[in-house]
mmCIF file of C-alpha atoms in Angstrom:
data_model
loop_
_atom_site.group_PDB
_atom_site.id
_atom_site.type_symbol
_atom_site.label_atom_id
_atom_site.label_comp_id
_atom_site.label_asym_id
_atom_site.label_seq_id
_atom_site.Cartn_x
_atom_site.Cartn_y
_atom_site.Cartn_z
ATOM 1 C CA MET A 26 0.000 0.000 0.000
ATOM 2 C CA ARG A 27 1.116 3.485 -0.767
ATOM 3 C CA ASN A 28 2.089 5.930 1.855
ATOM 4 C CA ARG A 29 -0.418 8.769 2.065
ATOM 5 C CA HIS A 30 2.330 11.343 1.743
ATOM 6 C CA SER A 31 4.076 9.849 -1.311
ATOM 7 C CA ARG A 32 3.217 11.622 -4.524
ATOM 8 C CA GLY A 33 3.927 10.879 -8.163
ATOM 9 C CA PHE A 34 3.190 8.232 -10.729
ATOM 10 C CA THR A 35 4.202 4.617 -10.767
ATOM 11 C CA LEU A 36 6.404 3.231 -13.509
ATOM 12 C CA ILE A 37 3.441 1.305 -14.977
ATOM 13 C CA GLU A 38 1.354 4.471 -15.246
ATOM 14 C CA LEU A 39 4.188 6.307 -17.020
ATOM 15 C CA MET A 40 4.718 3.395 -19.433
ATOM 16 C CA ILE A 41 1.014 3.385 -20.320
ATOM 17 C CA VAL A 42 1.112 7.127 -21.067
ATOM 18 C CA VAL A 43 4.226 6.710 -23.242
ATOM 19 C CA ALA A 44 2.551 3.838 -25.134
ATOM 20 C CA ILE A 45 -0.560 5.930 -25.784
ATOM 21 C CA ILE A 46 1.564 8.829 -27.052
ATOM 22 C CA GLY A 47 3.459 6.419 -29.333
ATOM 23 C CA ILE A 48 0.228 5.058 -30.809
ATOM 24 C CA LEU A 49 -1.113 8.562 -31.443
ATOM 25 C CA ALA A 50 2.170 9.578 -33.106
ATOM 26 C CA ALA A 51 2.104 6.478 -35.326
ATOM 27 C CA ILE A 52 -1.325 7.548 -36.557
ATOM 28 C CA ALA A 53 -0.621 11.277 -36.881
ATOM 29 C CA ILE A 54 2.798 11.346 -38.599
ATOM 30 C CA PRO A 55 1.802 9.563 -41.858
ATOM 31 C CA ASN A 56 -1.267 11.802 -42.165
ATOM 32 C CA PHE A 57 0.897 14.871 -41.627
ATOM 33 C CA LEU A 58 3.357 13.751 -44.338
ATOM 34 C CA ARG A 59 0.502 13.096 -46.780
ATOM 35 C CA PHE A 60 -0.984 16.558 -46.187
ATOM 36 C CA GLN A 61 2.459 18.112 -46.523
ATOM 37 C CA ALA A 62 2.940 16.450 -49.936
ATOM 38 C CA LYS A 63 -0.496 17.661 -51.070
ATOM 39 C CA SER A 64 0.360 21.204 -50.088
ATOM 40 C CA ARG A 65 3.576 20.983 -52.120
ATOM 41 C CA GLN A 66 1.556 19.792 -55.120
ATOM 42 C CA SER A 67 -0.475 22.973 -54.960
ATOM 43 C CA GLU A 68 2.677 24.839 -56.068
ATOM 44 C CA ALA A 69 2.656 23.019 -59.401
ATOM 45 C CA ARG A 70 -1.103 23.398 -59.879
ATOM 46 C CA VAL A 71 -1.060 27.133 -59.145
ATOM 47 C CA ASN A 72 2.021 27.884 -61.249
ATOM 48 C CA LEU A 73 0.810 25.846 -64.233
ATOM 49 C CA GLY A 74 -2.566 27.572 -63.952
ATOM 50 C CA GLY A 75 -0.695 30.880 -64.123
ATOM 51 C CA VAL A 76 1.162 29.669 -67.198
ATOM 52 C CA PHE A 77 -2.177 28.812 -68.829
ATOM 53 C CA VAL A 78 -3.597 32.293 -68.172
ATOM 54 C CA ALA A 79 -0.381 33.964 -69.381
ATOM 55 C CA GLN A 80 -0.290 31.811 -72.544
ATOM 56 C CA MET A 81 -3.913 32.609 -73.371
ATOM 57 C CA SER A 82 -3.263 36.329 -72.867
ATOM 58 C CA PHE A 83 -0.107 36.135 -74.995
ATOM 59 C CA PHE A 84 -2.010 34.246 -77.719
ATOM 60 C CA THR A 85 -4.763 36.881 -77.758
ATOM 61 C CA THR A 86 -2.216 39.634 -78.246
ATOM 62 C CA ASN A 87 0.265 37.931 -80.602
ATOM 63 C CA GLY A 88 -1.690 35.186 -82.368
ATOM 64 C CA ARG A 89 0.706 32.498 -81.135
ATOM 65 C CA PHE A 90 1.863 30.844 -77.925
ATOM 66 C CA GLY A 91 5.219 31.779 -76.434
ATOM 67 C CA ALA A 92 8.105 30.551 -74.339
ATOM 68 C CA PHE A 93 8.181 31.169 -70.593
ATOM 69 C CA ASN A 94 10.357 34.266 -70.934
ATOM 70 C CA GLU A 95 7.977 35.734 -73.531
ATOM 71 C CA ILE A 96 4.891 35.293 -71.357
ATOM 72 C CA GLY A 97 6.588 36.569 -68.196
ATOM 73 C CA PHE A 98 7.040 33.234 -66.420
ATOM 74 C CA TYR A 99 10.654 32.836 -65.347
ATOM 75 C CA SER A 100 11.324 29.218 -64.466
ATOM 76 C CA SER A 101 14.888 29.929 -63.325
ATOM 77 C CA GLU A 102 13.502 31.817 -60.314
ATOM 78 C CA LEU A 103 11.375 28.807 -59.351
ATOM 79 C CA ARG A 104 13.993 26.038 -59.618
ATOM 80 C CA ALA A 105 14.943 26.276 -55.942
ATOM 81 C CA ARG A 106 11.434 25.300 -54.868
ATOM 82 C CA ASN A 107 9.760 21.899 -55.140
ATOM 83 C CA TYR A 108 9.373 21.598 -58.935
ATOM 84 C CA THR A 109 11.317 22.162 -62.130
ATOM 85 C CA TYR A 110 9.277 23.863 -64.870
ATOM 86 C CA GLU A 111 9.745 23.364 -68.614
ATOM 87 C CA ASP A 112 8.077 25.111 -71.534
ATOM 88 C CA GLY A 113 9.261 22.785 -74.283
ATOM 89 C CA VAL A 114 11.449 25.242 -76.204
ATOM 90 C CA GLU A 115 13.728 22.266 -76.816
ATOM 91 C CA VAL A 116 13.940 18.692 -75.600
ATOM 92 C CA GLN A 117 14.798 19.049 -71.933
ATOM 93 C CA GLU A 118 15.189 16.701 -69.025
ATOM 94 C CA SER A 119 14.539 17.983 -65.540
ATOM 95 C CA ARG A 120 17.313 18.015 -62.953
ATOM 96 C CA LEU A 121 16.064 14.617 -61.817
ATOM 97 C CA GLY A 122 16.537 12.950 -65.204
ATOM 98 C CA TYR A 123 12.785 12.753 -65.739
ATOM 99 C CA THR A 124 10.954 13.948 -68.832
ATOM 100 C CA ALA A 125 8.246 15.843 -67.031
ATOM 101 C CA TYR A 126 5.599 15.665 -69.756
ATOM 102 C CA PRO A 127 3.840 12.329 -69.230
ATOM 103 C CA GLY A 128 2.816 10.520 -72.369
ATOM 104 C CA GLU A 129 5.016 12.419 -74.844
ATOM 105 C CA ALA A 130 8.753 12.718 -75.270
ATOM 106 C CA VAL A 131 8.730 16.488 -75.750
ATOM 107 C CA ALA A 132 6.687 19.282 -74.249
ATOM 108 C CA GLN A 133 6.016 21.904 -76.882
ATOM 109 C CA PHE A 134 4.442 25.152 -77.936
ATOM 110 C CA ASP A 135 3.662 26.555 -81.369
ATOM 111 C CA ASP A 136 0.945 28.596 -83.089
ATOM 112 C CA LEU A 137 -1.638 25.882 -82.460
ATOM 113 C CA GLY A 138 -1.063 24.894 -78.844
ATOM 114 C CA PHE A 139 1.270 24.595 -75.902
ATOM 115 C CA THR A 140 2.173 22.235 -73.119
ATOM 116 C CA ALA A 141 3.929 23.315 -69.921
ATOM 117 C CA THR A 142 5.330 20.786 -67.460
ATOM 118 C CA ALA A 143 6.439 20.572 -63.841
ATOM 119 C CA ALA A 144 8.378 17.748 -62.169
ATOM 120 C CA GLY A 145 9.653 17.394 -58.635
ATOM 121 C CA VAL A 146 10.236 15.096 -55.683
ATOM 122 C CA ILE A 147 7.810 16.113 -52.935
ATOM 123 C CA THR A 148 8.305 13.261 -50.479
ATOM 124 C CA ASN A 149 11.300 11.380 -49.106
ATOM 125 C CA SER A 150 10.761 8.573 -51.607
ATOM 126 C CA THR A 151 12.179 8.057 -55.096
ATOM 127 C CA LEU A 152 8.899 9.007 -56.780
ATOM 128 C CA VAL A 153 8.817 11.993 -59.128
ATOM 129 C CA ASP A 154 5.589 13.972 -59.181
ATOM 130 C CA GLY A 155 4.950 15.150 -62.749
ATOM 131 C CA TRP A 156 2.293 17.611 -63.927
ATOM 132 C CA TYR A 157 1.408 19.087 -67.287
ATOM 133 C CA ILE A 158 -1.125 21.577 -68.595
ATOM 134 C CA ASN A 159 -1.985 22.242 -72.219
ATOM 135 C CA ASP A 160 -3.922 24.773 -74.253
ATOM 136 C CA ALA A 161 -7.186 22.879 -73.558
ATOM 137 C CA ARG A 162 -6.561 23.491 -69.823
ATOM 138 C CA GLU A 163 -6.086 19.771 -69.158
ATOM 139 C CA LEU A 164 -4.125 19.603 -65.919
ATOM 140 C CA VAL A 165 -2.781 16.070 -65.530
ATOM 141 C CA ASN A 166 -0.744 14.508 -62.726
ATOM 142 C CA GLU A 167 1.462 11.441 -63.086
ATOM 143 C CA VAL A 168 3.815 9.953 -60.518
ATOM 144 C CA ARG A 169 6.825 7.918 -61.669
ATOM 145 C CA GLY A 170 9.766 6.217 -60.024
ATOM 146 C CA TYR A 171 13.285 6.983 -61.152
#
């Protein structure tokens, strides 16, 4: 029996609390990582949406689609973030060795249409998250291993 004046928790009580905290962490951490990856994907969606608007504006003014530097989208400023952006001026591989445009070898733009791509690693895995948008405003996501 415990002494009336002794205060504190027993070792069993502390171990139960630590076990409960461990179980809660095991549930919470994967969900946190998934939400973190989704928030990183929003960078690609927002930037490619901006490219679409800029391309449509450029097309209205000039009668053709343009490269990133012509439409005011400077991909070199964005390379330090989560994704690498390509406008298809020439055949280009991203810094990860991944052709970002899924389904075609080359992203492109001309008088009739354009395709802009984004590729990046947004988790701690070896999966590359690839996005592309075209002149029909089809925003497509494809994940590949490298």
